C-alpha cells in the first residue's frame, strides 16, 4: 500500500539528505569568497560584492540568491544581501569559527574521501586510504599546507569547546596538566588562564606544536607552560597529575588507543587522572537533543571516513580503559554540541 500524501516527506525533509552536498558547497563558496567578512553587519548588493570578491558577476549573483533560501543570507527589496545568524558563523570574528572548519572539510582530499563512503563500509577500510592510497596523518606530512588547515580547524574547535571544558571540569585538583596532542596550545591556554595555580605542557608532533610558542606568548603563559614535541605512541612527558586527550582517541583504532592510554598511565603522577574529551554515543537512548545526537553520529562516520578511529559509547570506553589497565572514574556532560563529555579514567 503506498503512503498517503500526508505521509510523504516534504522538500524540507529530503533536500538536506538528497542535496546536502550542494548546501555544504554553497556555504563553503560563500565563506571562501570572503562574503561574510565583506558583509559584516551591513547589507550590500551583488554588484558591491562582485567588486569585493572579483568573482563572475552573474555566477556570484546566482550563488547569493541560492544562499537566501539556504538560510545563510537575506535579501531586501533593494536587492541588498545581509548575513543571517547562520551565515554569520563564517565571519572571521565569529565565536563559532565556521570558516576554519569549512576550509578543512572543503579541502579536495577530504571531499574526495567522502565520495568513497560506500566502499569504505563494504571493505572496512577508511575511505581516505581507499581514495588516496595512504592515511590522513601521512597525507599531512606530505602536504604541509593541508596540515596547516587541519591544525587551524582543530584550534577553532578548541575555541568553541574550551569554555564548556573550563566550566565543566575542576582543574584546581591538579598541579601539572599535560595536553597530549595539544596542537598549538589553544585548548591548554584557555584552561591555564582560568586556573592560575596550574602549570601545563603542550605535547604534540613537531609540526603540531609549531605555533604553540606564539599562542602561549600572546596569552602571557609562556612562563607557566612548556612546549614538548614527540609521538604519543612512543611516550609522553612524565609526571603530570592529569593527561588531557581532547579529540585524540576518536582518531585511532582500539590498539592504537591502548598504546596512547598506556603511555599516559605510565607517565601519571600518583593519584593522577587521564581525562578524555570526546563525544559519547548514545546506547539506544532517545532523550538527548536530536541535533547533538545527529552531530555525534556524523562525527563517528567522519572518523570512519578519514581515520581508523571511531566515536564510542560509555560501554566501549569502559572496555577500552580496562584493556589499558584503567577504569572509568567519571563521565561529565559538557555544555557543548555533539554530546560532548569529559571522560575520566584512573589506573586500576
PDB file of N, CA, C and O in Angstrom, residues 20-67:
ATOM      1  N   UNK A  20      22.393  17.595   0.404  1.00  0.00           N
ATOM      2  CA  UNK A  20      23.232  18.142   1.467  1.00  0.00           C
ATOM      3  C   UNK A  20      24.604  18.544   0.970  1.00  0.00           C
ATOM      4  O   UNK A  20      25.176  19.537   1.423  1.00  0.00           O
ATOM      5  N   UNK A  21      25.138  17.776   0.008  1.00  0.00           N
ATOM      6  CA  UNK A  21      26.446  18.112  -0.556  1.00  0.00           C
ATOM      7  C   UNK A  21      26.423  19.497  -1.194  1.00  0.00           C
ATOM      8  O   UNK A  21      27.387  20.267  -1.103  1.00  0.00           O
ATOM      9  N   UNK A  22      25.309  19.829  -1.861  1.00  0.00           N
ATOM     10  CA  UNK A  22      25.196  21.119  -2.535  1.00  0.00           C
ATOM     11  C   UNK A  22      25.081  22.250  -1.512  1.00  0.00           C
ATOM     12  O   UNK A  22      25.688  23.323  -1.665  1.00  0.00           O
ATOM     13  N   UNK A  23      24.304  22.033  -0.455  1.00  0.00           N
ATOM     14  CA  UNK A  23      24.173  23.036   0.590  1.00  0.00           C
ATOM     15  C   UNK A  23      25.521  23.314   1.238  1.00  0.00           C
ATOM     16  O   UNK A  23      25.874  24.471   1.526  1.00  0.00           O
ATOM     17  N   UNK A  24      26.292  22.245   1.477  1.00  0.00           N
ATOM     18  CA  UNK A  24      27.618  22.427   2.061  1.00  0.00           C
ATOM     19  C   UNK A  24      28.501  23.273   1.154  1.00  0.00           C
ATOM     20  O   UNK A  24      29.192  24.192   1.602  1.00  0.00           O
ATOM     21  N   UNK A  25      28.474  22.990  -0.137  1.00  0.00           N
ATOM     22  CA  UNK A  25      29.342  23.718  -1.055  1.00  0.00           C
ATOM     23  C   UNK A  25      28.873  25.161  -1.253  1.00  0.00           C
ATOM     24  O   UNK A  25      29.684  26.056  -1.481  1.00  0.00           O
ATOM     25  N   UNK A  26      27.576  25.407  -1.161  1.00  0.00           N
ATOM     26  CA  UNK A  26      27.088  26.784  -1.215  1.00  0.00           C
ATOM     27  C   UNK A  26      27.652  27.573  -0.031  1.00  0.00           C
ATOM     28  O   UNK A  26      28.189  28.672  -0.188  1.00  0.00           O
ATOM     29  N   UNK A  27      27.540  26.987   1.163  1.00  0.00           N
ATOM     30  CA  UNK A  27      28.099  27.654   2.339  1.00  0.00           C
ATOM     31  C   UNK A  27      29.601  27.834   2.230  1.00  0.00           C
ATOM     32  O   UNK A  27      30.144  28.893   2.581  1.00  0.00           O
ATOM     33  N   UNK A  28      30.281  26.792   1.724  1.00  0.00           N
ATOM     34  CA  UNK A  28      31.721  26.874   1.591  1.00  0.00           C
ATOM     35  C   UNK A  28      32.161  27.922   0.584  1.00  0.00           C
ATOM     36  O   UNK A  28      33.129  28.660   0.814  1.00  0.00           O
ATOM     37  N   UNK A  29      31.458  28.012  -0.541  1.00  0.00           N
ATOM     38  CA  UNK A  29      31.805  29.009  -1.548  1.00  0.00           C
ATOM     39  C   UNK A  29      31.584  30.416  -1.004  1.00  0.00           C
ATOM     40  O   UNK A  29      32.410  31.321  -1.220  1.00  0.00           O
ATOM     41  N   UNK A  30      30.473  30.623  -0.307  1.00  0.00           N
ATOM     42  CA  UNK A  30      30.209  31.925   0.314  1.00  0.00           C
ATOM     43  C   UNK A  30      31.343  32.272   1.284  1.00  0.00           C
ATOM     44  O   UNK A  30      31.853  33.402   1.301  1.00  0.00           O
ATOM     45  N   UNK A  31      31.762  31.294   2.074  1.00  0.00           N
ATOM     46  CA  UNK A  31      32.821  31.525   3.052  1.00  0.00           C
ATOM     47  C   UNK A  31      34.146  31.835   2.386  1.00  0.00           C
ATOM     48  O   UNK A  31      34.803  32.840   2.699  1.00  0.00           O
ATOM     49  N   UNK A  32      34.557  30.994   1.433  1.00  0.00           N
ATOM     50  CA  UNK A  32      35.893  31.128   0.852  1.00  0.00           C
ATOM     51  C   UNK A  32      36.012  32.323  -0.098  1.00  0.00           C
ATOM     52  O   UNK A  32      37.119  32.794  -0.364  1.00  0.00           O
ATOM     53  N   UNK A  33      34.891  32.832  -0.572  1.00  0.00           N
ATOM     54  CA  UNK A  33      34.913  34.064  -1.363  1.00  0.00           C
ATOM     55  C   UNK A  33      35.016  35.312  -0.481  1.00  0.00           C
ATOM     56  O   UNK A  33      35.136  36.425  -0.993  1.00  0.00           O
ATOM     57  N   UNK A  34      34.946  35.114   0.829  1.00  0.00           N
ATOM     58  CA  UNK A  34      35.088  36.234   1.745  1.00  0.00           C
ATOM     59  C   UNK A  34      33.845  37.070   1.912  1.00  0.00           C
ATOM     60  O   UNK A  34      33.899  38.200   2.432  1.00  0.00           O
ATOM     61  N   UNK A  35      32.700  36.535   1.513  1.00  0.00           N
ATOM     62  CA  UNK A  35      31.452  37.307   1.568  1.00  0.00           C
ATOM     63  C   UNK A  35      31.032  37.627   3.007  1.00  0.00           C
ATOM     64  O   UNK A  35      30.602  38.762   3.283  1.00  0.00           O
ATOM     65  N   UNK A  36      31.135  36.699   3.960  1.00  0.00           N
ATOM     66  CA  UNK A  36      30.704  37.036   5.326  1.00  0.00           C
ATOM     67  C   UNK A  36      31.447  38.232   5.914  1.00  0.00           C
ATOM     68  O   UNK A  36      30.847  39.113   6.530  1.00  0.00           O
ATOM     69  N   UNK A  37      32.770  38.293   5.721  1.00  0.00           N
ATOM     70  CA  UNK A  37      33.514  39.431   6.250  1.00  0.00           C
ATOM     71  C   UNK A  37      33.219  40.703   5.453  1.00  0.00           C
ATOM     72  O   UNK A  37      33.220  41.808   6.007  1.00  0.00           O
ATOM     73  N   UNK A  38      32.981  40.556   4.161  1.00  0.00           N
ATOM     74  CA  UNK A  38      32.643  41.726   3.344  1.00  0.00           C
ATOM     75  C   UNK A  38      31.317  42.338   3.793  1.00  0.00           C
ATOM     76  O   UNK A  38      31.144  43.560   3.789  1.00  0.00           O
ATOM     77  N   UNK A  39      30.378  41.480   4.186  1.00  0.00           N
ATOM     78  CA  UNK A  39      29.080  41.966   4.644  1.00  0.00           C
ATOM     79  C   UNK A  39      29.147  42.474   6.074  1.00  0.00           C
ATOM     80  O   UNK A  39      28.632  43.550   6.391  1.00  0.00           O
ATOM     81  N   UNK A  40      29.751  41.697   6.952  1.00  0.00           N
ATOM     82  CA  UNK A  40      29.772  42.092   8.352  1.00  0.00           C
ATOM     83  C   UNK A  40      28.363  42.337   8.856  1.00  0.00           C
ATOM     84  O   UNK A  40      27.468  41.505   8.694  1.00  0.00           O
ATOM     85  N   UNK A  41      28.149  43.502   9.440  1.00  0.00           N
ATOM     86  CA  UNK A  41      26.815  43.871   9.932  1.00  0.00           C
ATOM     87  C   UNK A  41      26.040  44.723   8.931  1.00  0.00           C
ATOM     88  O   UNK A  41      24.993  45.277   9.265  1.00  0.00           O
ATOM     89  N   UNK A  42      26.552  44.830   7.710  1.00  0.00           N
ATOM     90  CA  UNK A  42      25.928  45.697   6.714  1.00  0.00           C
ATOM     91  C   UNK A  42      25.140  44.879   5.699  1.00  0.00           C
ATOM     92  O   UNK A  42      25.063  43.653   5.781  1.00  0.00           O
ATOM     93  N   UNK A  43      24.559  45.571   4.728  1.00  0.00           N
ATOM     94  CA  UNK A  43      23.884  44.956   3.586  1.00  0.00           C
ATOM     95  C   UNK A  43      24.513  45.507   2.318  1.00  0.00           C
ATOM     96  O   UNK A  43      24.765  46.715   2.216  1.00  0.00           O
ATOM     97  N   UNK A  44      24.762  44.628   1.343  1.00  0.00           N
ATOM     98  CA  UNK A  44      25.411  45.047   0.108  1.00  0.00           C
ATOM     99  C   UNK A  44      24.715  44.391  -1.077  1.00  0.00           C
ATOM    100  O   UNK A  44      24.158  43.290  -0.962  1.00  0.00           O
ATOM    101  N   UNK A  45      24.807  45.053  -2.220  1.00  0.00           N
ATOM    102  CA  UNK A  45      24.255  44.486  -3.446  1.00  0.00           C
ATOM    103  C   UNK A  45      25.222  43.477  -4.032  1.00  0.00           C
ATOM    104  O   UNK A  45      26.404  43.410  -3.660  1.00  0.00           O
ATOM    105  N   UNK A  46      24.729  42.697  -4.981  1.00  0.00           N
ATOM    106  CA  UNK A  46      25.579  41.739  -5.663  1.00  0.00           C
ATOM    107  C   UNK A  46      26.719  42.450  -6.387  1.00  0.00           C
ATOM    108  O   UNK A  46      27.848  41.947  -6.443  1.00  0.00           O
ATOM    109  N   UNK A  47      26.444  43.631  -6.943  1.00  0.00           N
ATOM    110  CA  UNK A  47      27.491  44.383  -7.642  1.00  0.00           C
ATOM    111  C   UNK A  47      28.597  44.797  -6.683  1.00  0.00           C
ATOM    112  O   UNK A  47      29.794  44.717  -7.013  1.00  0.00           O
ATOM    113  N   UNK A  48      28.226  45.231  -5.487  1.00  0.00           N
ATOM    114  CA  UNK A  48      29.237  45.615  -4.498  1.00  0.00           C
ATOM    115  C   UNK A  48      30.061  44.417  -4.073  1.00  0.00           C
ATOM    116  O   UNK A  48      31.287  44.517  -3.884  1.00  0.00           O
ATOM    117  N   UNK A  49      29.419  43.267  -3.921  1.00  0.00           N
ATOM    118  CA  UNK A  49      30.143  42.065  -3.527  1.00  0.00           C
ATOM    119  C   UNK A  49      31.002  41.531  -4.671  1.00  0.00           C
ATOM    120  O   UNK A  49      32.055  40.933  -4.445  1.00  0.00           O
ATOM    121  N   UNK A  50      30.570  41.755  -5.903  1.00  0.00           N
ATOM    122  CA  UNK A  50      31.397  41.395  -7.057  1.00  0.00           C
ATOM    123  C   UNK A  50      32.694  42.196  -7.038  1.00  0.00           C
ATOM    124  O   UNK A  50      33.786  41.649  -7.263  1.00  0.00           O
ATOM    125  N   UNK A  51      32.593  43.471  -6.747  1.00  0.00           N
ATOM    126  CA  UNK A  51      33.787  44.314  -6.688  1.00  0.00           C
ATOM    127  C   UNK A  51      34.724  43.850  -5.582  1.00  0.00           C
ATOM    128  O   UNK A  51      35.947  43.909  -5.726  1.00  0.00           O
ATOM    129  N   UNK A  52      34.158  43.367  -4.504  1.00  0.00           N
ATOM    130  CA  UNK A  52      34.977  42.913  -3.375  1.00  0.00           C
ATOM    131  C   UNK A  52      35.651  41.575  -3.671  1.00  0.00           C
ATOM    132  O   UNK A  52      36.818  41.370  -3.329  1.00  0.00           O
ATOM    133  N   UNK A  53      34.921  40.661  -4.289  1.00  0.00           N
ATOM    134  CA  UNK A  53      35.426  39.302  -4.477  1.00  0.00           C
ATOM    135  C   UNK A  53      36.164  39.103  -5.791  1.00  0.00           C
ATOM    136  O   UNK A  53      36.985  38.178  -5.914  1.00  0.00           O
ATOM    137  N   UNK A  54      35.854  39.916  -6.791  1.00  0.00           N
ATOM    138  CA  UNK A  54      36.433  39.707  -8.113  1.00  0.00           C
ATOM    139  C   UNK A  54      35.843  38.519  -8.843  1.00  0.00           C
ATOM    140  O   UNK A  54      36.399  38.049  -9.835  1.00  0.00           O
ATOM    141  N   UNK A  55      34.697  38.026  -8.373  1.00  0.00           N
ATOM    142  CA  UNK A  55      34.064  36.852  -8.979  1.00  0.00           C
ATOM    143  C   UNK A  55      33.267  37.259 -10.221  1.00  0.00           C
ATOM    144  O   UNK A  55      33.032  38.449 -10.487  1.00  0.00           O
ATOM    145  N   UNK A  56      32.836  36.249 -10.972  1.00  0.00           N
ATOM    146  CA  UNK A  56      31.986  36.495 -12.132  1.00  0.00           C
ATOM    147  C   UNK A  56      30.655  37.090 -11.649  1.00  0.00           C
ATOM    148  O   UNK A  56      29.997  36.511 -10.769  1.00  0.00           O
ATOM    149  N   UNK A  57      30.232  38.215 -12.183  1.00  0.00           N
ATOM    150  CA  UNK A  57      29.026  38.890 -11.665  1.00  0.00           C
ATOM    151  C   UNK A  57      27.771  38.032 -11.704  1.00  0.00           C
ATOM    152  O   UNK A  57      27.014  37.976 -10.724  1.00  0.00           O
ATOM    153  N   UNK A  58      27.524  37.360 -12.839  1.00  0.00           N
ATOM    154  CA  UNK A  58      26.301  36.565 -12.963  1.00  0.00           C
ATOM    155  C   UNK A  58      26.336  35.366 -12.032  1.00  0.00           C
ATOM    156  O   UNK A  58      25.371  35.088 -11.312  1.00  0.00           O
ATOM    157  N   UNK A  59      27.454  34.649 -12.033  1.00  0.00           N
ATOM    158  CA  UNK A  59      27.550  33.453 -11.194  1.00  0.00           C
ATOM    159  C   UNK A  59      27.506  33.812  -9.708  1.00  0.00           C
ATOM    160  O   UNK A  59      26.904  33.094  -8.896  1.00  0.00           O
ATOM    161  N   UNK A  60      28.141  34.909  -9.335  1.00  0.00           N
ATOM    162  CA  UNK A  60      28.103  35.319  -7.935  1.00  0.00           C
ATOM    163  C   UNK A  60      26.678  35.669  -7.527  1.00  0.00           C
ATOM    164  O   UNK A  60      26.225  35.283  -6.440  1.00  0.00           O
ATOM    165  N   UNK A  61      25.953  36.388  -8.388  1.00  0.00           N
ATOM    166  CA  UNK A  61      24.572  36.740  -8.054  1.00  0.00           C
ATOM    167  C   UNK A  61      23.728  35.484  -7.855  1.00  0.00           C
ATOM    168  O   UNK A  61      22.894  35.412  -6.946  1.00  0.00           O
ATOM    169  N   UNK A  62      23.937  34.485  -8.669  1.00  0.00           N
ATOM    170  CA  UNK A  62      23.176  33.244  -8.538  1.00  0.00           C
ATOM    171  C   UNK A  62      23.532  32.521  -7.238  1.00  0.00           C
ATOM    172  O   UNK A  62      22.666  31.936  -6.574  1.00  0.00           O
ATOM    173  N   UNK A  63      24.809  32.551  -6.857  1.00  0.00           N
ATOM    174  CA  UNK A  63      25.214  31.959  -5.581  1.00  0.00           C
ATOM    175  C   UNK A  63      24.554  32.680  -4.415  1.00  0.00           C
ATOM    176  O   UNK A  63      24.003  32.046  -3.499  1.00  0.00           O
ATOM    177  N   UNK A  64      24.583  33.990  -4.449  1.00  0.00           N
ATOM    178  CA  UNK A  64      23.972  34.778  -3.378  1.00  0.00           C
ATOM    179  C   UNK A  64      22.480  34.505  -3.302  1.00  0.00           C
ATOM    180  O   UNK A  64      21.910  34.368  -2.195  1.00  0.00           O
ATOM    181  N   UNK A  65      21.842  34.417  -4.427  1.00  0.00           N
ATOM    182  CA  UNK A  65      20.403  34.155  -4.483  1.00  0.00           C
ATOM    183  C   UNK A  65      20.082  32.789  -3.875  1.00  0.00           C
ATOM    184  O   UNK A  65      19.090  32.642  -3.151  1.00  0.00           O
ATOM    185  N   UNK A  66      20.921  31.781  -4.149  1.00  0.00           N
ATOM    186  CA  UNK A  66      20.692  30.454  -3.579  1.00  0.00           C
ATOM    187  C   UNK A  66      20.965  30.430  -2.086  1.00  0.00           C
ATOM    188  O   UNK A  66      20.354  29.651  -1.339  1.00  0.00           O
ATOM    189  N   UNK A  67      21.873  31.284  -1.617  1.00  0.00           N
ATOM    190  CA  UNK A  67      22.208  31.315  -0.194  1.00  0.00           C
ATOM    191  C   UNK A  67      21.077  31.871   0.657  1.00  0.00           C
ATOM    192  O   UNK A  67      21.063  31.677   1.871  1.00  0.00           O
TER     193      UNK A  67
END
